[in-house]
Coordinates of C-alpha atoms in Angstrom, one line a residue:
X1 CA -13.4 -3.7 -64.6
X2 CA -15.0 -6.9 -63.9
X3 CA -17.5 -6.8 -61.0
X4 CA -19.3 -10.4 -61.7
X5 CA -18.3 -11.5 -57.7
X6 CA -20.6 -8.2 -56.9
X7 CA -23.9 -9.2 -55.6
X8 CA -27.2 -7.9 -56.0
X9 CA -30.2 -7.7 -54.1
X10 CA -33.6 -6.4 -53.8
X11 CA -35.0 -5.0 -50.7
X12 CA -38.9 -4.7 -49.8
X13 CA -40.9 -2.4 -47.8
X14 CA -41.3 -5.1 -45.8
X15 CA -37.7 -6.0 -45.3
X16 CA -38.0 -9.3 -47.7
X17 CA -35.2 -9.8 -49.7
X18 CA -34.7 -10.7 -53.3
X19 CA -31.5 -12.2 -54.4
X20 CA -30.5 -11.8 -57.4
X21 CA -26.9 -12.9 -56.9
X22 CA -24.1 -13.0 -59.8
X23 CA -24.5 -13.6 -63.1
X24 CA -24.6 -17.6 -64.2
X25 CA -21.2 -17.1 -66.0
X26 CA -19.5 -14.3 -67.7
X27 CA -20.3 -14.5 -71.4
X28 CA -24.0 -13.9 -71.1
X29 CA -23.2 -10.0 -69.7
X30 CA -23.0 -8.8 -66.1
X31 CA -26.7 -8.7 -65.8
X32 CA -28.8 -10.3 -63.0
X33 CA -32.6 -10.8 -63.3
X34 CA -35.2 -11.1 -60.9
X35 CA -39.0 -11.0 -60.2
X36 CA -40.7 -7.9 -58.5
X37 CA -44.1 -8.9 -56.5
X38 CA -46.0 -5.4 -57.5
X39 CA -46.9 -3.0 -56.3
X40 CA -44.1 -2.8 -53.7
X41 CA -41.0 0.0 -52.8
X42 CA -37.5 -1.7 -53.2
X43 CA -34.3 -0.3 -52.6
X44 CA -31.7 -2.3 -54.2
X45 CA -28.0 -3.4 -52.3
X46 CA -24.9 -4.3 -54.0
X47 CA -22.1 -5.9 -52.5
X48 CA -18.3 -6.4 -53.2
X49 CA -14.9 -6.7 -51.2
X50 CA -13.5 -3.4 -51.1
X51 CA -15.9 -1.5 -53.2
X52 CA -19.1 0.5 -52.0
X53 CA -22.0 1.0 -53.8
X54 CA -22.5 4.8 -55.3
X55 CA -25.9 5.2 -57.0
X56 CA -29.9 3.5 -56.6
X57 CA -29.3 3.4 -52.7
X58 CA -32.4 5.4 -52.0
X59 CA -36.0 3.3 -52.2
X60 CA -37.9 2.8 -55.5
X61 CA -41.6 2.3 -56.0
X62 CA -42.5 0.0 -58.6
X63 CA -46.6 -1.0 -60.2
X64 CA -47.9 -1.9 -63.8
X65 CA -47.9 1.9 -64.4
X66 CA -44.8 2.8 -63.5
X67 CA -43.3 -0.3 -64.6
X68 CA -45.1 0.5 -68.7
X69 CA -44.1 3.9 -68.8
X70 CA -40.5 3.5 -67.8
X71 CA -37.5 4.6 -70.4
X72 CA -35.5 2.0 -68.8
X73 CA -37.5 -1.1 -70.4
X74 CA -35.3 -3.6 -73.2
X75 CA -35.9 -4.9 -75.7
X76 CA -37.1 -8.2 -73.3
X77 CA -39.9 -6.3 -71.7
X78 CA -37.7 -5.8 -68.6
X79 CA -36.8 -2.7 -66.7
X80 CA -32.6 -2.3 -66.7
X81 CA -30.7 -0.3 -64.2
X82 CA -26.8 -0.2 -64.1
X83 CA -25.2 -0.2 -60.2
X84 CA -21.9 1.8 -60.1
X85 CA -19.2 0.8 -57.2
X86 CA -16.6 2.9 -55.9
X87 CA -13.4 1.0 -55.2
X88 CA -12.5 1.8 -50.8
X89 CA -8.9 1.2 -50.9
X90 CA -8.7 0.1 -47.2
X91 CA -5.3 -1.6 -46.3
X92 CA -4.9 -3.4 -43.3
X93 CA -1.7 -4.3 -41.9
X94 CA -0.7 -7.2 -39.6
X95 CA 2.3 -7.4 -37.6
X96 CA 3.3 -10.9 -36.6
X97 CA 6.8 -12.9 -34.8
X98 CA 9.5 -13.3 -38.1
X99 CA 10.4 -16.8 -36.5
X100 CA 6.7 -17.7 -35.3
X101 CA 4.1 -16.4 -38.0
X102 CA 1.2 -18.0 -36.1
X103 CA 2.1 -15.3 -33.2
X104 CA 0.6 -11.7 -33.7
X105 CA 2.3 -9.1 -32.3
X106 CA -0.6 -7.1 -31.1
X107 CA 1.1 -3.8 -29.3
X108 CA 3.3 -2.5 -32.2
X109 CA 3.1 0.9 -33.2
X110 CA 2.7 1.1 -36.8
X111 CA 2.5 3.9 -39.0
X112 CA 2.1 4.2 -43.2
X113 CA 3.7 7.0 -44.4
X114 CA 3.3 9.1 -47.7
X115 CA 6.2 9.6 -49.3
X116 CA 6.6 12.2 -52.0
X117 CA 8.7 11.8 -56.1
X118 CA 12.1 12.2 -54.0
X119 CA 11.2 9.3 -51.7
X120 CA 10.9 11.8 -48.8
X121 CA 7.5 12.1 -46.9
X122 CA 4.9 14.8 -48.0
X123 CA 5.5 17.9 -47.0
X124 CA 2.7 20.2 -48.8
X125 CA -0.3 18.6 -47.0
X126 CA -1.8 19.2 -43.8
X127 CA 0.4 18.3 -40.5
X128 CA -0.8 14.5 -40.0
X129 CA -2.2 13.6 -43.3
X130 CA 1.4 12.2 -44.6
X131 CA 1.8 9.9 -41.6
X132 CA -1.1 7.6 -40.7
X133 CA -1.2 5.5 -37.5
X134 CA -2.5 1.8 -38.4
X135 CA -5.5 0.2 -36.7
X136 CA -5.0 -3.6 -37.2
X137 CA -8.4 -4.2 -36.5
X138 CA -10.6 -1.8 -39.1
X139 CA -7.5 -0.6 -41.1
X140 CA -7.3 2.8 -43.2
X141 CA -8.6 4.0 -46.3
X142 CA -5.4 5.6 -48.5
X143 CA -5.1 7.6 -51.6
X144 CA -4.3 5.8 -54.7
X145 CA -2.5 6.0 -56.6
X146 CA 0.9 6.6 -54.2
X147 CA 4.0 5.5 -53.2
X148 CA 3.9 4.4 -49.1
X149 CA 6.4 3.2 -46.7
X150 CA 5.3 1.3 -43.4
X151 CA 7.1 1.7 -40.1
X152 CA 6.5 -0.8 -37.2
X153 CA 7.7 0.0 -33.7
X154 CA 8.0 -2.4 -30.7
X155 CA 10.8 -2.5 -28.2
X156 CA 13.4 -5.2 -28.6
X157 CA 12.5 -6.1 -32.5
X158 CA 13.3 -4.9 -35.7
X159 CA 11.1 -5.1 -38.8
X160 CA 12.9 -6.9 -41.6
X161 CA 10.1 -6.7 -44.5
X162 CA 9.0 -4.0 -46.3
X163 CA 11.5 -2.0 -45.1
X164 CA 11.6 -0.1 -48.8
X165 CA 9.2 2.1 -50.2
X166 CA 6.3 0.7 -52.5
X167 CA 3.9 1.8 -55.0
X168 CA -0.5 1.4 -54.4
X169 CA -3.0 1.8 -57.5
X170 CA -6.0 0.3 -58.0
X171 CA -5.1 -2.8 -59.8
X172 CA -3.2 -4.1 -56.2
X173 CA -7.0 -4.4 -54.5
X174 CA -8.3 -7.7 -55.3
X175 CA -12.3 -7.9 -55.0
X176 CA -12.3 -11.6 -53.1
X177 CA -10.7 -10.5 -50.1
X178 CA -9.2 -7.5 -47.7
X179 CA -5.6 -6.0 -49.0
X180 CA -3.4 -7.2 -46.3
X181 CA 0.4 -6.4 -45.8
X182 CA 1.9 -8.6 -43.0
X183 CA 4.7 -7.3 -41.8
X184 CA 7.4 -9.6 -39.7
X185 CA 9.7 -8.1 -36.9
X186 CA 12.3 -9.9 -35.2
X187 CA 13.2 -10.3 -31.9
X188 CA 16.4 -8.6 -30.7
X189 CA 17.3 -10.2 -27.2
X190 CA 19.1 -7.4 -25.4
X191 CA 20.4 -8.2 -22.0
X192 CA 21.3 -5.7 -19.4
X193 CA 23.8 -6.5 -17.2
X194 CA 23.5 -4.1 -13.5
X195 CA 26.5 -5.3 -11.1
X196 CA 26.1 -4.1 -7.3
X197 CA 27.6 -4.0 -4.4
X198 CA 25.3 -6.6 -2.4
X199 CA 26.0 -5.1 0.8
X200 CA 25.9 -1.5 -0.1
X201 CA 24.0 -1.9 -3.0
X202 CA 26.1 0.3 -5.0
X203 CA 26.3 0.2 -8.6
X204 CA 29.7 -1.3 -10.0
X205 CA 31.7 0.1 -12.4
X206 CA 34.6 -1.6 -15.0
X207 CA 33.0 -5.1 -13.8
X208 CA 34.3 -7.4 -16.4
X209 CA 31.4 -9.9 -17.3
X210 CA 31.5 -13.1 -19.3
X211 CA 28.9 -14.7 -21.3
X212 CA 29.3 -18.1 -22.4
X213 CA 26.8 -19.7 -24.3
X214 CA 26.6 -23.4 -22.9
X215 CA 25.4 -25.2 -26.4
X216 CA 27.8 -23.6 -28.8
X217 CA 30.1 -22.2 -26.4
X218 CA 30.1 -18.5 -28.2
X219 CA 31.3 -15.9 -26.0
X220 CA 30.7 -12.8 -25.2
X221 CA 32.6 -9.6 -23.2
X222 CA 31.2 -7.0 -21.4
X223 CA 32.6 -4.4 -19.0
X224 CA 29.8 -1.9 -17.4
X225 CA 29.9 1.6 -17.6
X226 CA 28.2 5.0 -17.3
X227 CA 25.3 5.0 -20.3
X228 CA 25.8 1.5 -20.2
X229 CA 22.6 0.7 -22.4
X230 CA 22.6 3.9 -24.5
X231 CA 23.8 2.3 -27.6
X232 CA 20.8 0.1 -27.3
X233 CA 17.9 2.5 -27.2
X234 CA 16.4 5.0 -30.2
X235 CA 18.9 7.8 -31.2
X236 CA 19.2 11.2 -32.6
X237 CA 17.1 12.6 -30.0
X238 CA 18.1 16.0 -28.3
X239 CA 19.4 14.9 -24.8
X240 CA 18.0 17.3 -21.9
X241 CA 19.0 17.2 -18.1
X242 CA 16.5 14.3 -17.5
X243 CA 18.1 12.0 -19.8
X244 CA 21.5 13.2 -18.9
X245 CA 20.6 12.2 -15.2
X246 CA 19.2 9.0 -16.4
X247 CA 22.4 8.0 -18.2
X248 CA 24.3 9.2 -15.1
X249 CA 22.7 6.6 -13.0
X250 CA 22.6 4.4 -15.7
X251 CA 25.7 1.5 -15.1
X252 CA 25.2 -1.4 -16.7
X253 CA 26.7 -2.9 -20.1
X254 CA 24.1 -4.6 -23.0
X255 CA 24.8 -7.3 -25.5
X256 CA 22.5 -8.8 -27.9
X257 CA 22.5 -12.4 -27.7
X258 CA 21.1 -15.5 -29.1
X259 CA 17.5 -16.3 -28.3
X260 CA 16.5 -18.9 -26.9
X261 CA 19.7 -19.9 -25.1
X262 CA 21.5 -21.4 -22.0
X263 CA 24.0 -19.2 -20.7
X264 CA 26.8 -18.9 -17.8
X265 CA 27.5 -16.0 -16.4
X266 CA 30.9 -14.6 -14.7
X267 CA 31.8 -11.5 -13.5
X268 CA 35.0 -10.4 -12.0
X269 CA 36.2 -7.3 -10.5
X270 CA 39.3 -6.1 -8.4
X271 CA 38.4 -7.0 -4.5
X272 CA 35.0 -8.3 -5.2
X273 CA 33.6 -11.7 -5.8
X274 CA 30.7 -12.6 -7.6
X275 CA 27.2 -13.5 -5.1
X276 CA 24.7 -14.3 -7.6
X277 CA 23.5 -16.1 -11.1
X278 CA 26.4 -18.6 -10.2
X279 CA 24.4 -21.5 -12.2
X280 CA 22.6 -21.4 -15.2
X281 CA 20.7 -18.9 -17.2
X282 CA 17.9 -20.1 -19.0
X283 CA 16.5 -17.4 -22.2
X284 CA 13.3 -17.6 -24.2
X285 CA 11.5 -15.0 -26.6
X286 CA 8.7 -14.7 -24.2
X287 CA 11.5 -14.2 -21.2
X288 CA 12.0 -10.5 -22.7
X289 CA 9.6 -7.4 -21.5
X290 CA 7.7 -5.5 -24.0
X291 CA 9.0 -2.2 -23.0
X292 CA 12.8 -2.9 -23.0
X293 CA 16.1 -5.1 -22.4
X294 CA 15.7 -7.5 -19.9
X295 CA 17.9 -6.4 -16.6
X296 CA 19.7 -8.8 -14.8
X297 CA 21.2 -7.9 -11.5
X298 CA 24.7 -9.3 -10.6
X299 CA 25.2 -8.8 -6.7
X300 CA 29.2 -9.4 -5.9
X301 CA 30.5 -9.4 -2.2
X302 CA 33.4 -7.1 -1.5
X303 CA 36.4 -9.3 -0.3
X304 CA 38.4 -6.6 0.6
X305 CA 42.7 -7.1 0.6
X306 CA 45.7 -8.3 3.0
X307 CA 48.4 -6.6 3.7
X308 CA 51.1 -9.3 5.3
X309 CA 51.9 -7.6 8.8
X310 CA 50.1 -7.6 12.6
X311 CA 50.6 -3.7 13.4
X312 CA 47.6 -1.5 13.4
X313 CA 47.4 1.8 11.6
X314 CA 45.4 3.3 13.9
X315 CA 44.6 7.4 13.4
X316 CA 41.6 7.9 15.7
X317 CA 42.4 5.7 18.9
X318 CA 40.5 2.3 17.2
X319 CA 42.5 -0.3 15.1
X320 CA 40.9 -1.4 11.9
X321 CA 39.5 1.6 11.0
X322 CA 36.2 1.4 9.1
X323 CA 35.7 3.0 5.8
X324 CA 32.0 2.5 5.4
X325 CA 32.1 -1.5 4.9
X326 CA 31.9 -3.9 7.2
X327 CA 34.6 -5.4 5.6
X328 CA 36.8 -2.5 5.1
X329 CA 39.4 -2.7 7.9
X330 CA 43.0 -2.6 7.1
X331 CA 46.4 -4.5 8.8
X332 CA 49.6 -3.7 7.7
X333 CA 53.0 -4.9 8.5
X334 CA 54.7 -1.6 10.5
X335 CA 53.6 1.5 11.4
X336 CA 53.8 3.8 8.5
X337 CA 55.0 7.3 8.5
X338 CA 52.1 9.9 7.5
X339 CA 55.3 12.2 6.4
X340 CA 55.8 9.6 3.8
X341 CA 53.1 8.9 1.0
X342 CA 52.4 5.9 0.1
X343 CA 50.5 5.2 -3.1
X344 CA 46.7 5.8 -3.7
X345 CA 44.6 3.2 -5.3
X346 CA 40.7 4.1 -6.1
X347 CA 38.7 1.3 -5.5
X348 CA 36.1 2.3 -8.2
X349 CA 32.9 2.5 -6.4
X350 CA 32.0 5.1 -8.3
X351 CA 31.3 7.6 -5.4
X352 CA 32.9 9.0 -2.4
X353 CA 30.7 7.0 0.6
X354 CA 33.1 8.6 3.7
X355 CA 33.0 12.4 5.2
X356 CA 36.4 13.4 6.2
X357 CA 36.9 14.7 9.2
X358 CA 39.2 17.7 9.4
X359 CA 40.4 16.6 12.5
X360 CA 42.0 13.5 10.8
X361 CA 43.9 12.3 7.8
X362 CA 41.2 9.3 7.1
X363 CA 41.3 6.9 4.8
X364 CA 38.4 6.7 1.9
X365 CA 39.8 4.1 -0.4
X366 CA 42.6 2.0 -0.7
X367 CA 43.6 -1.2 -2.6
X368 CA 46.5 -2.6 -4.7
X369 CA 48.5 -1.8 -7.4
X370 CA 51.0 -3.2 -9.5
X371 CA 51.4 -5.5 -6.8
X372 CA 52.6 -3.2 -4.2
X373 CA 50.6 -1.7 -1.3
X374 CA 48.9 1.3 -1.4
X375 CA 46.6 3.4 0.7
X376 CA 43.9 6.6 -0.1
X377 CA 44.3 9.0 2.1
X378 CA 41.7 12.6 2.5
X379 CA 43.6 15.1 4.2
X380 CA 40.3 17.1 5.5
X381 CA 37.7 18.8 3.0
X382 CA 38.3 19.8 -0.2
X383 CA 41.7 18.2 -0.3
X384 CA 42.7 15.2 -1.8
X385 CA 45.7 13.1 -2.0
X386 CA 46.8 12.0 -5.8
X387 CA 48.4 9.0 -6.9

């Protein structure tokens, strides 16, 4: 192999240095010549990108004796010695922004992995050895020849290069300059929509939310849900009771959208109205967090509904009876039998938020539907009323 970049240097006792640098050009040999001042112990040092020097690294001695009786004098009068270099095939790897090169993505998790003749990773070595975690900064020495595959990690991007498999030997190490793969990942812009109750706080469910994009005037639906942004996060992991609790209390909905953007957003549900985010909604790449969607938090104000009539239905002595909102009272037109039940209508909070008493039939719920009035009733613990 051609090591004329290598080059070569003599070092005294005395720390002086002797350059004897690379060779004028390549047709007179790989040879470099210098002058010894004698007597004097040298040690010599050879230098090239990626290769370390394997033999003559301890100290020599050299005087007119030693120098006349040596085997290793030509033909020229001059004493030869051949440097041997061991190729280091150290790979660094660089992760940067696919749509902003110039920006280094510094906190990705990046690992090379060994992969085996069926494309699978090694299974016959120790536990570890097959999967290497990068360093960005002082990168890892591999085997050679092998076939590798790199896998980059960071919340809210995909990597969209080297996403296949791909062979190493030594010919792929130049001797100029470091071996470095730069991978790209791309930022997906996840947006988690939370609606809530602004007075209760409550999460929302079945909130119908609209995004419109305000330049091209793409849309986009969403309706939240239990697990809301489960799609959105790394699969095919066993789900224990933690994570089941965390997708419990998890109601939101997720979309991926254009980034950067100007948005609008609208939400509507049954008997609420929407409080917040009324005007614009301004997205950039460095507007997402590092460790996940970014949440937005729609608060809606609960309207509550009229029902034409100035009786009371009173059950406990007070008209307008509460039902855990301050806006919850309810008018109706005539007194209504109990004997005769009308129909039940969940409002969709999600929980139950009133105790009944078993003293009285109290009311926990109540809307419209189908455009005719309905009440929810609980007849005492344990015992609900059904539609």
């Amino acid at each position: 192999m051609d090591m004329h970049q290598a080059t070569v240097s003599l070092i005294a006792s005395d720390g002086t240095r002797i350059n004897l640098g690379r060779p004028e050009a390549k047709s007179e040999g790989n040879w470099r010549v210098g002058k010894l001042d004698l007597p004097n112990t040298y040690k010599f040092s050879a230098q090239l990108m990626n290769y370390t020097q394997s033999n003559l690294t301890a100290p020599m001695h050299f005087d007119r004796n030693s120098w006349m009786e040596a085997e290793t004098i030509g033909m020229g009068g001059s004493m030869d010695f051949t440097i041997h270099m061991n190729l280091e095939p150290r790979l660094f790897v660089e992760v940067v922004d696919a749509q902003d090169t110039n920006m280094v993505l510094s906190d990705v998790a990046t690992e090379l992995v060994k992969l085996g003749p069926n494309g699978q990773p090694l299974h016959d070595v120790e536990p570890g050895d097959a999967i290497t975690k990068l360093d960005m900064a002082s990168g890892v020495v591999i085997d050679i020849p092998g076939t590798y595959a790199l896998r980059a990690t960071l919340p809210n991007h995909k990597q969209t290069n080297f996403v296949n498999p791909f062979r190493l030997n030594r010919s792929c190490w130049p001797v100029d300059r470091p071996l470095k793969v730069t991978l790209h990942m791309e930022l997906e812009a996840v947006l988690k929509v939370v609606v809530t109750d602004r007075e209760t706080d409550d999460k929302i469910h079945g909130a119908e939310i609209t995004l419109v994009e305000n330049t091209t005037g793409e849309l986009f639906y969403l309706t939240t849900a239990t697990g809301g942004s489960s799609a959105f996060t790394a699969g095919g992991a066993a789900m224990g009771v933690g994570a089941a609790a965390a997708m419990e209390a998890d109601v939101s909905a997720c979309q991926r959208i254009p980034c950067p953007g100007s948005y609008t957003i609208r939400v509507e549900k049954d008997n609420f109205e929407q409080a917040s985010h009324m005007g614009e909604l301004q997205v950039h790449r460095q507007t997402w967090p590092r460790d996940g969607p970014l949440e937005l938090k729609v608060c809606m104000n609960f309207v509550g509904i009229n029902i034409d009539g100035v009786g009371a239905f009173d059950l406990d002595g007070r008209h307008g009876q509460q039902l855990g909102h301050s806006k919850s009272s309810l008018v109706v037109t005539d007194p209504l039998a109990i004997n005769k039940m009308p129909t039940l209508v969940a409002l969709g909070l999600g929980t139950e938020q009133v105790r009944c008493s078993p003293k009285y039939a109290q009311l926990y719920r109540w809307g419209v539907r189908n455009g005719s009035r309905g009440l929810g009733l609980h007849l005492g613990p344990g015992h609900r009323s059904r539609p």
